[in-house]
Amino acid sequence: MVNGNDQPAAVAETTTTVPDSLPEAQTEPNPIVPPAGLAAAAAAAAAATTAPNRAQTWKYFQDQRRIVDYVLAFNGEDENAEAKQRRAIYQRNLESEGLQIETENCQRIHFVKIHVPENVLSHYCEIMKMQMPMKKLENQDKIIMRDFSIQSTLVRLFRRPLFNFVIIDRQKFAPPEYRLMYEYSRDKPYLFDDREQNFFTPSIRIAVAHFILERTYFSEAVEEKKDIGIRRLMEDQVYLDAYPLHDGCTDLRSSCQRALLLEEWASISKWIKHQPLDHIKEYFGVKIAMYFAWLGFYTHMLIPASVVGLICFFYGLLTYPANRISQEICDDNGTIMCPQCDKYCDYWYLRTTCNISKLAHIFDNEMTIVFSIFMSVWATLYLEMWKRYSSRIQHRWGITEYCSLAEPPRPQYLSRLKNIKKMMFNIATGAQEPSPPFWTKKFPSFLYSYSVIFLFILLTIAAVFGIVVYRMSLMTSKNIYGDGGSVSGKLIIFPATTAAINLLASTALTYAYQYVAEYMTNVEYRRTQTEYNESLNLKIYLFEFVNYYSSIFYIAFMKGKFPGYPAKYNRILHLRQEECSPGGCLMELCIQLAIIMVGKQAIGAITEILIPFLVQKFKEFRSVLGIDAGSAENGERLICCNQWTKDFNLINWHDRSLFNEYLKMVIQYGFITIFVVAFPLAPFFALLNNVFETRLDAKKFLLYYKRAVPQRVRDLGIWYNIMHVVGKVAVISSAFIIAFSSNFIPRLMYMSVVNPTGTDEGFVNHTLAYFNVSHFEANAAPENSTFSNITICRYSEYRNPPDDPRPYKRPSIYWQILAIRLTFVVIYQNLVSFVQIVVAWAIPDVPTKLQDQIKREQYLTNEYIIEQEKLKMALSGTGGCGGVGGSVAGSRYAQNGCVASEDSSPDDEKANYGSIADDNEYPLRMQTDDCEPYAAYGIVTSRV
């Protein structure tokens, strides 16, 4: 309990089971240290924390028995009376929920240590519908049977011996014991051995503590439902921080799980090893472990895509000396091209684009269409194989049937519905919940959050702005480099400078888009944190999609498509539209894509590692030096003498911390699928990035961030749906890029229709139209030309010559090529989509063996429950111990792990389970339609 002066009272004796190896409990409470002695007391505490007793004091209460599950930190010199009162009420309510609290006030920053007893754990695990491991049943070893198959035999004989070097050390990361999972219920004690040591793992203890902290009031006025939760208290600076503890230091000589993961998982030298996913899940929870499982799977799937991309690249590299198009351009000595801009640009020779034509062949060759088809099929195969792979993980982690409807509502959601009388029946929980009316709450909130129409308006504005930035950066690059130099050099330098400026602008806009998306999501009525996160994820991804892809879409589908001709240029705001080089826009698209993709990955790697490192080191530097309170934020000055002071200097983990990791990878996935035709090396660069990304993310989470609160998720959520849509868009995008941005279709038509020899000899000359320089429109001809006696110049278009009866009009070959291009798009899109459908149909989402295993597990579990319930009924019907039948049933029931409290009185049941809510222990069983909404979640209505 906490007194009115915000000082800790004596710590009550705990009833938690303690291992025999721990020393006897100390009954003396923490002494209240005056402010003048804070530094001396902290120094003494640090000196007392020596190696022999560090294990007992590093993350335990003063009695050295109870482990610290959660920590609250506040400024001990804060004289705000309202903040003190809020802390006192909040901590008193936490104790009334059964949490055990101890305050450490020997430094300027005071720490409230929280321990969750086992009775509280069992109570809230039932409320939170946790899937817990069952007792080992008699016949469960027969469930998993190794079926003989040729495939499994070949894998055992060849693949495993050859790839033993990638397997993690099983002596350090032992495989988990096979246990059946079932939703925890205290009504079925025969299923769970909750008296077993470590039955409630540290991740479960943290999750329960966080659940209670988020739903506890800090006001005496319970009707003020906004006064709830640790998040609100941190926003009001009542508490500086709230966080669970890492399980030990980062010293590699330590035996803690954190040090083991840091050495064997987060180390760059272990990049080729598999990840210990089960141990990651036990330390960080399902949500973070699912991210690393997906990242590892995605990285492995990039290997075949990278190999095929490298084959395509090296094919172009080896065949470009024999490429007839580049040979014709390089050998040409007389073709003079029309100026690329009005007045200030001069004529130029076609041969000046010799080098860029050779580079263009490396990425635009016969293998391009093969690679694009492969990547379209690969995208479908990757998603289907992920569903198959993740089904095994979901079953092993007990989240196969997890539903977000079973997730408790967000406190912010409930606080906004405090005066709502409309109730809705939740199918998953079987409880009545407050529901916002559609017309008076939901619909206006959607309108207020800009609605769907305004969202698309923002996307359109962002797209236009991206194109404007692109054109402005192009003009900037021309001003930087001037008009000198070769045309070939400018065709590389200008796009590269443009892409770099566009990358910087896109990176800056990211922060503005995130702010707008968060504001829009906050006004919506999102019931659970999962629903809130997915709504926010979708909005930010749409913004980022336009932000990073707009300039690439512009080059791929708009640039050089409608430039006009020298006698009549198509202009926008009196500016000429940009033109492609004689080799097409694919090379410029490749440069833009490579710089933005690789640059974004480089910026992401630097910011996500360097910034957390610098922030954490700055906080540690400030604490170690003991900067004066007047110049330090909140007067933070710490001497690190235990785990909670050590972790206080780490960066806070919040609900959005994992979002940036997913967003970065999904944006990368768009680069390697939507535009992979222009840059076959994209999968290879993505593979290199992800190999290091996995280990750097692991190191960042273990070293620089506070420990994350474990959260349950069933799958990737909305990210999977986004990647599925991106895969469909990639098919259409590849078809249009091949048809309209490369020379594949025009060259094919030239060989089959125009050239009687059936070769591409003379193709370059065929794609260049003639123009009489006397027909230039006003202010378009060069003012100061170095060329003399120029009467004809050439430009990249299919148009009639000036002496034709229909000068500068489209010839019939142009319309034939256009028809073939559109036909190709339709055939390609339907053919590849059909192959994708066949691949998705042929690969089941769940392996047949796993389906059979799940059926056997369900059958065995149900049979066991039926048997135990029959024994319970038989024992109850004979009066507990009366008669021979009762004795036999009772003995059999006890042999199966049941406790006698099933038939005991309510007082005995409270003694066995350690009830924390007394008469409100099971409100779910007694609720009515008129009950207070919070009672529907099994939480004490007066406090949570």
PDB file of N, CA, C and O in Angstrom, residues 70-93:
ATOM      1  N   TYR A  70       7.756  -6.238 -13.480  1.00  0.00           N
ATOM      2  CA  TYR A  70       7.508  -4.972 -14.166  1.00  0.00           C
ATOM      3  C   TYR A  70       7.999  -3.852 -13.268  1.00  0.00           C
ATOM      4  O   TYR A  70       8.056  -4.008 -12.037  1.00  0.00           O
ATOM      5  N   VAL A  71       8.349  -2.732 -13.884  1.00  0.00           N
ATOM      6  CA  VAL A  71       8.904  -1.610 -13.130  1.00  0.00           C
ATOM      7  C   VAL A  71       8.244  -0.321 -13.594  1.00  0.00           C
ATOM      8  O   VAL A  71       8.068  -0.103 -14.802  1.00  0.00           O
ATOM      9  N   LEU A  72       7.876   0.520 -12.642  1.00  0.00           N
ATOM     10  CA  LEU A  72       7.416   1.873 -12.917  1.00  0.00           C
ATOM     11  C   LEU A  72       8.449   2.841 -12.368  1.00  0.00           C
ATOM     12  O   LEU A  72       8.970   2.638 -11.272  1.00  0.00           O
ATOM     13  N   ALA A  73       8.763   3.872 -13.127  1.00  0.00           N
ATOM     14  CA  ALA A  73       9.773   4.851 -12.718  1.00  0.00           C
ATOM     15  C   ALA A  73       9.157   6.239 -12.693  1.00  0.00           C
ATOM     16  O   ALA A  73       8.372   6.595 -13.581  1.00  0.00           O
ATOM     17  N   PHE A  74       9.486   7.021 -11.659  1.00  0.00           N
ATOM     18  CA  PHE A  74       9.004   8.399 -11.580  1.00  0.00           C
ATOM     19  C   PHE A  74      10.071   9.264 -10.908  1.00  0.00           C
ATOM     20  O   PHE A  74      10.993   8.764 -10.241  1.00  0.00           O
ATOM     21  N   ASN A  75       9.927  10.556 -11.087  1.00  0.00           N
ATOM     22  CA  ASN A  75      10.873  11.510 -10.532  1.00  0.00           C
ATOM     23  C   ASN A  75      10.564  11.711  -9.052  1.00  0.00           C
ATOM     24  O   ASN A  75       9.513  12.247  -8.682  1.00  0.00           O
ATOM     25  N   GLY A  76      11.497  11.285  -8.205  1.00  0.00           N
ATOM     26  CA  GLY A  76      11.267  11.378  -6.767  1.00  0.00           C
ATOM     27  C   GLY A  76      11.263  12.794  -6.246  1.00  0.00           C
ATOM     28  O   GLY A  76      10.777  13.038  -5.128  1.00  0.00           O
ATOM     29  N   GLU A  77      11.792  13.766  -7.002  1.00  0.00           N
ATOM     30  CA  GLU A  77      11.822  15.153  -6.566  1.00  0.00           C
ATOM     31  C   GLU A  77      10.652  15.959  -7.117  1.00  0.00           C
ATOM     32  O   GLU A  77      10.626  17.181  -6.974  1.00  0.00           O
ATOM     33  N   ASP A  78       9.729  15.262  -7.741  1.00  0.00           N
ATOM     34  CA  ASP A  78       8.543  15.938  -8.274  1.00  0.00           C
ATOM     35  C   ASP A  78       7.632  16.331  -7.111  1.00  0.00           C
ATOM     36  O   ASP A  78       7.160  15.462  -6.365  1.00  0.00           O
ATOM     37  N   GLU A  79       7.353  17.607  -6.950  1.00  0.00           N
ATOM     38  CA  GLU A  79       6.527  18.107  -5.849  1.00  0.00           C
ATOM     39  C   GLU A  79       5.076  18.315  -6.268  1.00  0.00           C
ATOM     40  O   GLU A  79       4.302  18.906  -5.519  1.00  0.00           O
ATOM     41  N   ASN A  80       4.695  17.834  -7.434  1.00  0.00           N
ATOM     42  CA  ASN A  80       3.324  17.988  -7.909  1.00  0.00           C
ATOM     43  C   ASN A  80       2.394  17.135  -7.043  1.00  0.00           C
ATOM     44  O   ASN A  80       2.470  15.908  -7.042  1.00  0.00           O
ATOM     45  N   ALA A  81       1.497  17.801  -6.303  1.00  0.00           N
ATOM     46  CA  ALA A  81       0.601  17.093  -5.390  1.00  0.00           C
ATOM     47  C   ALA A  81      -0.367  16.199  -6.141  1.00  0.00           C
ATOM     48  O   ALA A  81      -0.692  15.084  -5.687  1.00  0.00           O
ATOM     49  N   GLU A  82      -0.849  16.662  -7.292  1.00  0.00           N
ATOM     50  CA  GLU A  82      -1.798  15.857  -8.071  1.00  0.00           C
ATOM     51  C   GLU A  82      -1.137  14.579  -8.584  1.00  0.00           C
ATOM     52  O   GLU A  82      -1.740  13.502  -8.553  1.00  0.00           O
ATOM     53  N   ALA A  83       0.110  14.690  -9.019  1.00  0.00           N
ATOM     54  CA  ALA A  83       0.820  13.506  -9.488  1.00  0.00           C
ATOM     55  C   ALA A  83       1.042  12.515  -8.355  1.00  0.00           C
ATOM     56  O   ALA A  83       0.902  11.301  -8.539  1.00  0.00           O
ATOM     57  N   LYS A  84       1.370  13.024  -7.171  1.00  0.00           N
ATOM     58  CA  LYS A  84       1.543  12.132  -6.025  1.00  0.00           C
ATOM     59  C   LYS A  84       0.249  11.407  -5.687  1.00  0.00           C
ATOM     60  O   LYS A  84       0.250  10.212  -5.399  1.00  0.00           O
ATOM     61  N   GLN A  85      -0.849  12.141  -5.728  1.00  0.00           N
ATOM     62  CA  GLN A  85      -2.136  11.519  -5.410  1.00  0.00           C
ATOM     63  C   GLN A  85      -2.489  10.451  -6.440  1.00  0.00           C
ATOM     64  O   GLN A  85      -2.975   9.374  -6.088  1.00  0.00           O
ATOM     65  N   ARG A  86      -2.241  10.747  -7.707  1.00  0.00           N
ATOM     66  CA  ARG A  86      -2.532   9.757  -8.745  1.00  0.00           C
ATOM     67  C   ARG A  86      -1.694   8.502  -8.563  1.00  0.00           C
ATOM     68  O   ARG A  86      -2.206   7.379  -8.697  1.00  0.00           O
ATOM     69  N   ARG A  87      -0.416   8.682  -8.248  1.00  0.00           N
ATOM     70  CA  ARG A  87       0.441   7.517  -8.034  1.00  0.00           C
ATOM     71  C   ARG A  87      -0.035   6.702  -6.845  1.00  0.00           C
ATOM     72  O   ARG A  87      -0.053   5.469  -6.885  1.00  0.00           O
ATOM     73  N   ALA A  88      -0.420   7.395  -5.772  1.00  0.00           N
ATOM     74  CA  ALA A  88      -0.875   6.680  -4.573  1.00  0.00           C
ATOM     75  C   ALA A  88      -2.125   5.862  -4.863  1.00  0.00           C
ATOM     76  O   ALA A  88      -2.218   4.684  -4.486  1.00  0.00           O
ATOM     77  N   ILE A  89      -3.093   6.465  -5.535  1.00  0.00           N
ATOM     78  CA  ILE A  89      -4.337   5.750  -5.855  1.00  0.00           C
ATOM     79  C   ILE A  89      -4.050   4.599  -6.802  1.00  0.00           C
ATOM     80  O   ILE A  89      -4.557   3.479  -6.634  1.00  0.00           O
ATOM     81  N   TYR A  90      -3.226   4.853  -7.802  1.00  0.00           N
ATOM     82  CA  TYR A  90      -2.937   3.826  -8.810  1.00  0.00           C
ATOM     83  C   TYR A  90      -2.249   2.621  -8.182  1.00  0.00           C
ATOM     84  O   TYR A  90      -2.642   1.471  -8.415  1.00  0.00           O
ATOM     85  N   GLN A  91      -1.245   2.874  -7.349  1.00  0.00           N
ATOM     86  CA  GLN A  91      -0.532   1.768  -6.733  1.00  0.00           C
ATOM     87  C   GLN A  91      -1.399   1.047  -5.712  1.00  0.00           C
ATOM     88  O   GLN A  91      -1.289  -0.170  -5.549  1.00  0.00           O
ATOM     89  N   ARG A  92      -2.283   1.791  -5.051  1.00  0.00           N
ATOM     90  CA  ARG A  92      -3.202   1.129  -4.125  1.00  0.00           C
ATOM     91  C   ARG A  92      -4.156   0.208  -4.880  1.00  0.00           C
ATOM     92  O   ARG A  92      -4.457  -0.905  -4.436  1.00  0.00           O
ATOM     93  N   ASN A  93      -4.628   0.663  -6.028  1.00  0.00           N
ATOM     94  CA  ASN A  93      -5.520  -0.178  -6.833  1.00  0.00           C
ATOM     95  C   ASN A  93      -4.793  -1.383  -7.411  1.00  0.00           C
ATOM     96  O   ASN A  93      -5.382  -2.456  -7.569  1.00  0.00           O
TER      97      ASN A  93
END
